[in-house]
Amino acid sequence: MAAKSLDGKACAENVEANLKERISSLKSKGVNPHLVVIIVGEDPASKIYVGAKERACERLGIVSTRHSLSANASEIELRDLLSKLNADDAVHGILVQSPLPDDLDELSLTDMIDPNKDVDGFHPVNLGRLVQGRMDGHLPCTPAGVMRMLEWANVDLTGKRAVVIGRSRIVGMPLSLMLAAKGSNATVSIVHSRTENIESHCQQADVLIAAVGVAGLVKNNWVKNGAVVIDVGVNRVEDTSRERGWSLAGDVDPDVSEVASILSPVPGGVGPMTIAMLMSNTVNAAEKLSR
Ligand code: GUN
């Protein structure tokens, strides 16, 4: 039987619906939640992502401002802009769209963002809180979105074996911490490009999460019967049947649907949840900063 598709769009709509009331309450107190997005250069995929974030703000009545800087913007220019935004009481969330051009140091720029305004959840203070098991900082949006989707699908993680493929700062590492945290209680393995015999680890997983950026990497013989599989991959693959010449593919081969009990689709799975959690972090920031 084909796996149940875990509809990230519907889950995201549910998250957004719950934010609307909190946004109205903020506005009634004269607080207009405001997200600022900084984009450097002309990366087409980044422009698409930023556009989707702005549309979500518009849907919810969150103010959004885009600062588009040229690809040869200097680090000093970015630092000046971040200092101004940190000091601006009308700004609640600041996000620097990744990737940045190679000559800019993404990590040191992230360090500069006020942790209370770091709605990406990438600042060391926010990641440090997560390591401490505290959930009072901003959580990175994609991992938080995956956790919310699992909860929404009533997947009980306690005592389950979770395998995360990928150890990135943005997804794999923080997601592994969230899965293992008290309250979630999964037993977590992280596998990566240097892991020997990745398949054998994946075959043990009750919950398998692929966040590695390789189209179709996870095959159906890597997956235990009845496992829950979450596909975080967003890969552009050549597709001559499309006028634009490409389509989106996840890290999970669609045939995995034959063995998994639940599978998140690409597109329409984790993607909309990342944006919903960004909106949620922005509302949390506006509430916290206006207290
Ligand atoms: N680029 C791809 N995903 C993300 C994200 O979640 N946040 C930022 N800032 N950049 C990204």
Short mmCIF file of C-alpha atoms and ligand atoms in Angstrom, two decimals:
data_model
loop_
_atom_site.label_atom_id
_atom_site.label_comp_id
_atom_site.label_asym_id
_atom_site.label_seq_id
_atom_site.Cartn_x
_atom_site.Cartn_y
_atom_site.Cartn_z
CA MET A 1 0.00 0.00 0.00
CA ALA A 2 1.28 3.48 -0.83
CA ALA A 3 2.49 5.60 2.08
CA LYS A 4 0.26 8.33 3.42
CA SER A 5 1.48 11.67 2.09
CA LEU A 6 2.33 14.11 4.89
CA ASP A 7 0.78 17.32 3.62
CA GLY A 8 3.09 20.15 4.70
CA LYS A 9 0.91 22.75 3.04
CA ALA A 10 -2.12 21.83 5.16
CA CYS A 11 0.03 21.70 8.30
CA ALA A 12 1.50 25.12 7.45
CA GLU A 13 -2.00 26.55 6.96
CA ASN A 14 -2.87 25.30 10.42
CA VAL A 15 0.22 26.99 11.92
CA GLU A 16 -0.57 30.24 10.08
CA ALA A 17 -4.24 30.19 11.16
CA ASN A 18 -3.10 29.99 14.78
CA LEU A 19 -0.78 32.98 14.32
CA LYS A 20 -3.50 35.29 13.00
CA GLU A 21 -5.10 35.87 16.39
CA ARG A 22 -1.74 36.65 18.01
CA ILE A 23 -0.91 39.10 15.21
CA SER A 24 -4.28 40.91 15.71
CA SER A 25 -3.62 41.10 19.43
CA LEU A 26 -0.16 42.64 18.80
CA LYS A 27 -1.66 45.14 16.36
CA SER A 28 -4.33 46.14 18.87
CA LYS A 29 -1.45 47.15 21.17
CA GLY A 30 0.18 49.17 18.38
CA VAL A 31 2.84 46.56 17.57
CA ASN A 32 3.22 45.68 13.88
CA PRO A 33 5.28 42.50 13.56
CA HIS A 34 8.07 43.28 11.08
CA LEU A 35 10.48 40.93 9.31
CA VAL A 36 13.51 42.25 7.44
CA VAL A 37 15.14 40.04 4.82
CA ILE A 38 18.59 40.81 3.45
CA ILE A 39 19.52 39.28 0.14
CA VAL A 40 22.95 39.70 -1.41
CA GLY A 41 23.55 39.04 -5.10
CA GLU A 42 21.38 37.50 -7.76
CA ASP A 43 21.02 33.83 -6.80
CA PRO A 44 17.74 32.84 -8.56
CA ALA A 45 16.77 30.18 -5.98
CA SER A 46 17.28 32.68 -3.13
CA LYS A 47 15.01 35.16 -4.88
CA ILE A 48 12.30 32.50 -5.12
CA TYR A 49 12.64 31.63 -1.40
CA VAL A 50 12.60 35.29 -0.34
CA GLY A 51 9.52 35.91 -2.51
CA ALA A 52 7.72 33.02 -0.78
CA LYS A 53 8.63 34.46 2.66
CA GLU A 54 7.29 37.87 1.64
CA ARG A 55 4.04 36.38 0.36
CA ALA A 56 3.57 34.59 3.70
CA CYS A 57 4.08 37.91 5.54
CA GLU A 58 1.50 39.52 3.29
CA ARG A 59 -1.03 36.71 3.92
CA LEU A 60 -0.66 37.19 7.67
CA GLY A 61 -0.37 40.97 7.86
CA ILE A 62 3.28 40.90 8.93
CA VAL A 63 5.27 43.85 7.60
CA SER A 64 8.19 42.73 5.44
CA THR A 65 11.11 44.77 4.15
CA ARG A 66 13.64 43.50 1.66
CA HIS A 67 17.16 44.89 1.47
CA SER A 68 18.72 43.78 -1.82
CA LEU A 69 22.48 44.31 -1.89
CA SER A 70 24.70 43.85 -4.91
CA ALA A 71 26.89 40.74 -5.14
CA ASN A 72 29.97 42.87 -4.44
CA ALA A 73 28.57 44.43 -1.25
CA SER A 74 31.25 44.64 1.42
CA GLU A 75 31.15 42.98 4.82
CA ILE A 76 31.29 46.46 6.41
CA GLU A 77 28.16 47.48 4.49
CA LEU A 78 26.34 44.42 5.80
CA ARG A 79 27.59 44.95 9.34
CA ASP A 80 26.38 48.57 9.27
CA LEU A 81 22.97 47.48 8.05
CA LEU A 82 22.71 44.77 10.73
CA SER A 83 23.68 47.25 13.47
CA LYS A 84 20.95 49.64 12.34
CA LEU A 85 18.35 46.87 12.21
CA ASN A 86 19.38 45.55 15.65
CA ALA A 87 18.83 49.04 17.07
CA ASP A 88 15.51 49.66 15.30
CA ASP A 89 12.62 48.97 17.71
CA ALA A 90 10.20 48.68 14.78
CA VAL A 91 12.09 45.59 13.49
CA HIS A 92 11.40 42.25 15.19
CA GLY A 93 12.99 39.70 12.87
CA ILE A 94 16.17 39.83 10.78
CA LEU A 95 17.16 37.20 8.26
CA VAL A 96 20.19 37.12 5.96
CA GLN A 97 19.31 34.84 3.06
CA SER A 98 21.84 32.09 2.51
CA PRO A 99 24.03 31.47 0.51
CA LEU A 100 26.07 34.66 0.59
CA PRO A 101 28.78 35.37 -1.99
CA ASP A 102 32.01 33.51 -1.13
CA ASP A 103 33.90 36.57 0.11
CA LEU A 104 31.37 37.24 2.89
CA ASP A 105 31.66 35.37 6.16
CA GLU A 106 28.16 34.05 6.81
CA LEU A 107 28.89 32.83 10.34
CA SER A 108 30.41 36.06 11.63
CA LEU A 109 27.51 38.04 10.17
CA THR A 110 25.04 35.70 11.88
CA ASP A 111 26.91 36.32 15.16
CA MET A 112 26.08 40.02 14.79
CA ILE A 113 22.30 39.64 14.71
CA ASP A 114 20.54 40.34 18.01
CA PRO A 115 19.60 36.80 19.20
CA ASN A 116 16.09 38.06 20.02
CA LYS A 117 15.69 39.10 16.36
CA ASP A 118 17.42 36.00 14.92
CA VAL A 119 14.25 34.45 13.50
CA ASP A 120 16.34 31.93 11.52
CA GLY A 121 17.53 30.49 14.85
CA PHE A 122 21.11 30.30 13.56
CA HIS A 123 22.79 32.54 16.19
CA PRO A 124 25.08 30.62 18.59
CA VAL A 125 22.96 31.85 21.54
CA ASN A 126 19.86 30.26 20.04
CA LEU A 127 21.65 27.07 18.99
CA GLY A 128 23.30 26.98 22.44
CA ARG A 129 19.92 27.16 24.16
CA LEU A 130 18.81 24.21 22.05
CA VAL A 131 21.87 22.21 23.15
CA GLN A 132 20.91 23.02 26.76
CA GLY A 133 17.46 21.56 26.11
CA ARG A 134 15.79 24.97 26.44
CA MET A 135 13.01 25.74 24.02
CA ASP A 136 12.79 29.45 24.88
CA GLY A 137 15.07 30.69 22.07
CA HIS A 138 14.31 30.86 18.36
CA LEU A 139 14.46 27.37 16.87
CA PRO A 140 15.79 26.94 13.32
CA CYS A 141 12.79 26.95 10.99
CA THR A 142 13.25 23.79 8.92
CA PRO A 143 13.94 21.45 11.86
CA ALA A 144 11.14 23.08 13.87
CA GLY A 145 8.86 22.56 10.86
CA VAL A 146 9.78 18.88 10.65
CA MET A 147 9.01 18.43 14.37
CA ARG A 148 5.65 20.18 13.98
CA MET A 149 4.77 17.97 11.00
CA LEU A 150 5.58 14.81 12.97
CA GLU A 151 3.42 16.04 15.84
CA TRP A 152 0.60 16.96 13.45
CA ALA A 153 0.73 13.42 11.97
CA ASN A 154 0.59 11.99 15.54
CA VAL A 155 3.95 10.25 15.18
CA ASP A 156 5.01 9.21 18.69
CA LEU A 157 8.81 9.47 18.82
CA THR A 158 9.36 8.17 22.35
CA GLY A 159 11.79 5.27 22.29
CA LYS A 160 11.82 5.22 18.48
CA ARG A 161 14.97 5.04 16.41
CA ALA A 162 15.40 8.18 14.33
CA VAL A 163 18.10 8.41 11.68
CA VAL A 164 18.99 11.83 10.28
CA ILE A 165 20.94 11.86 7.02
CA GLY A 166 23.04 15.05 6.95
CA ARG A 167 24.83 17.03 9.66
CA SER A 168 24.30 20.61 8.50
CA ARG A 169 24.21 23.55 10.88
CA ILE A 170 20.81 24.54 9.44
CA VAL A 171 18.97 21.20 9.43
CA GLY A 172 20.69 17.94 10.41
CA MET A 173 22.45 18.98 13.64
CA PRO A 174 19.64 21.02 15.22
CA LEU A 175 17.01 18.51 14.12
CA SER A 176 18.95 15.68 15.76
CA LEU A 177 18.95 17.65 19.03
CA MET A 178 15.22 18.31 18.81
CA LEU A 179 14.44 14.65 18.14
CA ALA A 180 16.51 13.55 21.14
CA ALA A 181 15.29 16.32 23.49
CA LYS A 182 13.15 15.53 26.51
CA GLY A 183 9.56 15.47 25.36
CA SER A 184 10.44 14.00 21.96
CA ASN A 185 12.59 11.19 23.34
CA ALA A 186 13.81 9.56 20.13
CA THR A 187 17.09 7.64 19.97
CA VAL A 188 18.97 9.46 17.27
CA SER A 189 21.76 8.59 14.84
CA ILE A 190 23.27 11.09 12.45
CA VAL A 191 24.73 9.69 9.26
CA HIS A 192 26.74 11.69 6.73
CA SER A 193 29.07 11.55 3.76
CA ARG A 194 31.79 9.72 5.75
CA THR A 195 29.47 7.13 7.30
CA GLU A 196 30.25 3.57 6.21
CA ASN A 197 27.32 1.63 4.87
CA ILE A 198 24.69 4.35 5.25
CA GLU A 199 21.93 2.02 4.06
CA SER A 200 22.35 -0.35 7.01
CA HIS A 201 21.81 2.55 9.45
CA CYS A 202 18.79 3.80 7.53
CA GLN A 203 17.26 0.33 7.47
CA GLN A 204 17.07 0.46 11.30
CA ALA A 205 15.10 3.70 11.35
CA ASP A 206 11.52 4.00 12.55
CA VAL A 207 11.75 7.63 11.51
CA LEU A 208 14.11 8.51 8.67
CA ILE A 209 14.91 12.09 7.78
CA ALA A 210 16.85 12.94 4.65
CA ALA A 211 18.52 16.36 4.62
CA VAL A 212 21.53 15.97 2.43
CA GLY A 213 20.78 17.61 -0.93
CA VAL A 214 21.24 14.60 -3.23
CA ALA A 215 18.22 13.91 -5.45
CA GLY A 216 16.73 10.45 -4.98
CA LEU A 217 19.54 9.25 -2.66
CA VAL A 218 17.26 7.23 -0.35
CA LYS A 219 16.05 4.10 -2.17
CA ASN A 220 13.21 1.86 -1.10
CA ASN A 221 15.60 -0.90 0.01
CA TRP A 222 17.09 1.59 2.55
CA VAL A 223 13.75 1.90 4.32
CA LYS A 224 12.17 -0.38 6.90
CA ASN A 225 8.59 -1.45 6.24
CA GLY A 226 6.21 1.03 7.85
CA ALA A 227 8.87 3.68 8.60
CA VAL A 228 7.99 7.37 8.66
CA VAL A 229 10.12 9.20 6.08
CA ILE A 230 10.60 12.96 5.96
CA ASP A 231 12.24 14.43 2.87
CA VAL A 232 13.97 17.77 3.49
CA GLY A 233 15.78 17.78 0.12
CA VAL A 234 15.06 20.47 -2.45
CA ASN A 235 17.06 19.61 -5.57
CA ARG A 236 16.71 21.03 -9.06
CA VAL A 237 16.84 18.20 -11.60
CA GLU A 238 16.77 18.42 -15.37
CA ASP A 239 13.25 17.87 -16.70
CA THR A 240 12.80 18.32 -20.44
CA SER A 241 9.03 17.80 -20.12
CA ARG A 242 8.86 21.21 -18.40
CA GLU A 243 9.15 24.43 -20.34
CA ARG A 244 11.58 25.76 -17.73
CA GLY A 245 13.76 22.64 -18.19
CA TRP A 246 13.89 21.55 -14.54
CA SER A 247 11.73 20.32 -11.72
CA LEU A 248 12.16 19.87 -7.99
CA ALA A 249 13.13 16.50 -6.53
CA GLY A 250 13.65 15.46 -2.93
CA ASP A 251 16.44 13.36 -1.42
CA VAL A 252 14.05 10.41 -1.28
CA ASP A 253 13.26 8.26 -4.31
CA PRO A 254 9.47 8.30 -4.90
CA ASP A 255 9.49 4.45 -4.84
CA VAL A 256 10.02 4.70 -1.06
CA SER A 257 6.26 5.25 -0.95
CA GLU A 258 5.91 1.47 -1.47
CA VAL A 259 7.48 0.68 1.91
CA ALA A 260 7.04 3.75 4.16
CA SER A 261 3.86 4.30 6.19
CA ILE A 262 4.13 8.09 5.92
CA LEU A 263 6.20 10.09 3.42
CA SER A 264 6.47 13.86 3.08
CA PRO A 265 6.31 15.00 -0.56
CA VAL A 266 8.61 17.42 -2.42
CA PRO A 267 7.31 19.97 -3.19
CA GLY A 268 4.51 20.52 -0.65
CA GLY A 269 6.10 18.88 2.38
CA VAL A 270 8.78 20.49 4.52
CA GLY A 271 9.08 23.64 2.33
CA PRO A 272 5.81 25.32 3.38
CA MET A 273 6.54 24.39 7.00
CA THR A 274 9.90 26.20 6.96
CA ILE A 275 8.10 29.38 5.99
CA ALA A 276 5.31 28.86 8.54
CA MET A 277 7.89 28.44 11.32
CA LEU A 278 9.65 31.61 10.18
CA MET A 279 6.34 33.44 10.56
CA SER A 280 5.92 31.85 13.98
CA ASN A 281 9.42 32.96 15.08
CA THR A 282 8.67 36.49 13.85
CA VAL A 283 5.47 36.65 15.91
CA ASN A 284 7.30 35.20 18.95
CA ALA A 285 9.99 37.88 18.51
CA ALA A 286 7.43 40.69 18.24
CA GLU A 287 5.69 39.47 21.39
CA LYS A 288 8.93 39.13 23.34
CA LEU A 289 10.45 42.42 22.21
CA SER A 290 7.27 44.45 22.88
CA ARG A 291 6.75 43.07 26.40
N1 GUN B 1 18.63 29.51 2.44
C1 GUN B 1 18.00 28.32 2.32
N2 GUN B 1 17.25 28.08 3.43
C2 GUN B 1 17.41 29.14 4.25
C3 GUN B 1 16.89 29.48 5.54
O1 GUN B 1 16.12 28.75 6.17
N3 GUN B 1 17.29 30.68 6.04
C4 GUN B 1 18.15 31.49 5.37
N4 GUN B 1 18.51 32.64 5.97
N5 GUN B 1 18.65 31.20 4.20
C5 GUN B 1 18.28 30.03 3.63
#
